Amino acid sequence: MRIDQYLWCLRYYKSRNQASLACKQGHVRFGDQIVKPSREVLIGDQVKVRKDQIWHELRVRDIPKSRLGAKLVDIYRENTTPPEAFENIDFQSKRYTSKRFVDW
């Protein structure tokens, strides 16, 4: 399966076009190598995806046949993103202060 199709199936991107564009812009890597959208994904591959200013790291467990429901994503990938990656972004300063989202 192609990497752009794999990322679309696992719901990292809303469309294959967005996944393909992310590959072309260097937001998808195998190790430290930037990959083309047509790169084949195999079981056991380590993939890095940059989304929302965070490099998400994942290991391919299996190849899905089609787009998955959100609850089934963990069957096909193992999230190996270190917790430090989430600490680098200052989420605490971006609190919702509108009337609908209040910090309790």
GROMACS .gro file of C-alpha atoms in nm:
model
  104
    1MET     CA    1   0.000   0.000   0.000
    2ARG     CA    2   0.120   0.354  -0.073
    3ILE     CA    3   0.219   0.576   0.222
    4ASP     CA    4  -0.032   0.847   0.129
    5GLN     CA    5  -0.312   0.592   0.116
    6TYR     CA    6  -0.198   0.435   0.445
    7LEU     CA    7  -0.203   0.771   0.626
    8TRP     CA    8  -0.546   0.848   0.482
    9CYS     CA    9  -0.677   0.506   0.593
   10LEU     CA   10  -0.547   0.566   0.946
   11ARG     CA   11  -0.717   0.908   0.959
   12TYR     CA   12  -0.403   1.120   0.985
   13TYR     CA   13  -0.537   1.322   0.690
   14LYS     CA   14  -0.891   1.388   0.571
   15SER     CA   15  -0.812   1.315   0.207
   16ARG     CA   16  -0.550   1.133   0.005
   17ASN     CA   17  -0.468   1.458  -0.164
   18GLN     CA   18  -0.372   1.613   0.172
   19ALA     CA   19  -0.164   1.306   0.259
   20SER     CA   20   0.012   1.322  -0.077
   21LEU     CA   21   0.081   1.693  -0.034
   22ALA     CA   22   0.223   1.632   0.315
   23CYS     CA   23   0.465   1.376   0.168
   24LYS     CA   24   0.575   1.621  -0.102
   25GLN     CA   25   0.633   1.894   0.158
   26GLY     CA   26   0.855   1.669   0.371
   27HIS     CA   27   0.610   1.609   0.657
   28VAL     CA   28   0.630   1.229   0.621
   29ARG     CA   29   0.955   1.044   0.676
   30PHE     CA   30   1.092   0.693   0.706
   31GLY     CA   31   1.371   0.734   0.957
   32ASP     CA   32   1.523   1.065   0.850
   33GLN     CA   33   1.448   1.026   0.478
   34ILE     CA   34   1.173   1.229   0.315
   35VAL     CA   35   0.951   0.996   0.113
   36LYS     CA   36   0.741   1.031  -0.198
   37PRO     CA   37   0.366   0.961  -0.177
   38SER     CA   38   0.412   0.644  -0.382
   39ARG     CA   39   0.650   0.481  -0.128
   40GLU     CA   40   0.527   0.135  -0.032
   41VAL     CA   41   0.453   0.068   0.334
   42LEU     CA   42   0.549  -0.268   0.481
   43ILE     CA   43   0.471  -0.422   0.818
   44GLY     CA   44   0.730  -0.316   1.074
   45ASP     CA   45   0.822   0.015   0.906
   46GLN     CA   46   0.889   0.318   1.127
   47VAL     CA   47   0.708   0.629   1.000
   48LYS     CA   48   0.729   0.989   1.123
   49VAL     CA   49   0.441   1.223   1.045
   50ARG     CA   50   0.446   1.595   1.124
   51LYS     CA   51   0.099   1.710   1.215
   52ASP     CA   52  -0.005   2.007   1.433
   53GLN     CA   53   0.362   2.100   1.490
   54ILE     CA   54   0.438   1.760   1.644
   55TRP     CA   55   0.638   1.475   1.491
   56HIS     CA   56   0.421   1.167   1.549
   57GLU     CA   57   0.614   0.842   1.533
   58LEU     CA   58   0.441   0.516   1.450
   59ARG     CA   59   0.523   0.157   1.367
   60VAL     CA   60   0.318  -0.022   1.103
   61ARG     CA   61   0.148  -0.329   1.254
   62ASP     CA   62  -0.071  -0.427   0.962
   63ILE     CA   63  -0.202  -0.291   0.632
   64PRO     CA   64  -0.574  -0.199   0.624
   65LYS     CA   65  -0.788  -0.278   0.320
   66SER     CA   66  -0.981   0.051   0.336
   67ARG     CA   67  -1.035   0.361   0.551
   68LEU     CA   68  -1.093   0.273   0.916
   69GLY     CA   69  -1.318   0.387   1.192
   70ALA     CA   70  -1.139   0.582   1.462
   71LYS     CA   71  -1.169   0.299   1.714
   72LEU     CA   72  -0.985   0.053   1.488
   73VAL     CA   73  -0.677   0.265   1.414
   74ASP     CA   74  -0.465   0.116   1.695
   75ILE     CA   75  -0.497  -0.231   1.543
   76TYR     CA   76  -0.297  -0.117   1.240
   77ARG     CA   77  -0.036   0.109   1.400
   78GLU     CA   78   0.165   0.137   1.719
   79ASN     CA   79   0.213   0.492   1.843
   80THR     CA   80   0.577   0.530   1.951
   81THR     CA   81   0.577   0.909   1.989
   82PRO     CA   82   0.782   1.005   2.296
   83PRO     CA   83   0.592   1.206   2.561
   84GLU     CA   84   0.852   1.483   2.532
   85ALA     CA   85   0.720   1.566   2.186
   86PHE     CA   86   0.394   1.683   2.338
   87GLU     CA   87   0.568   1.885   2.610
   88ASN     CA   88   0.754   2.100   2.357
   89ILE     CA   89   0.430   2.262   2.247
   90ASP     CA   90   0.291   2.509   2.498
   91PHE     CA   91  -0.065   2.373   2.513
   92GLN     CA   92  -0.127   2.533   2.851
   93SER     CA   93  -0.108   2.885   2.705
   94LYS     CA   94  -0.370   2.801   2.440
   95ARG     CA   95  -0.667   2.756   2.670
   96TYR     CA   96  -1.012   2.817   2.533
   97THR     CA   97  -1.156   3.126   2.694
   98SER     CA   98  -1.479   3.157   2.500
   99LYS     CA   99  -1.814   3.109   2.668
  100ARG     CA  100  -1.846   2.751   2.549
  101PHE     CA  101  -1.499   2.632   2.653
  102VAL     CA  102  -1.408   2.723   3.006
  103ASP     CA  103  -1.107   2.602   3.203
  104TRP     CA  104  -1.250   2.435   3.514
   0.00000   0.00000   0.00000
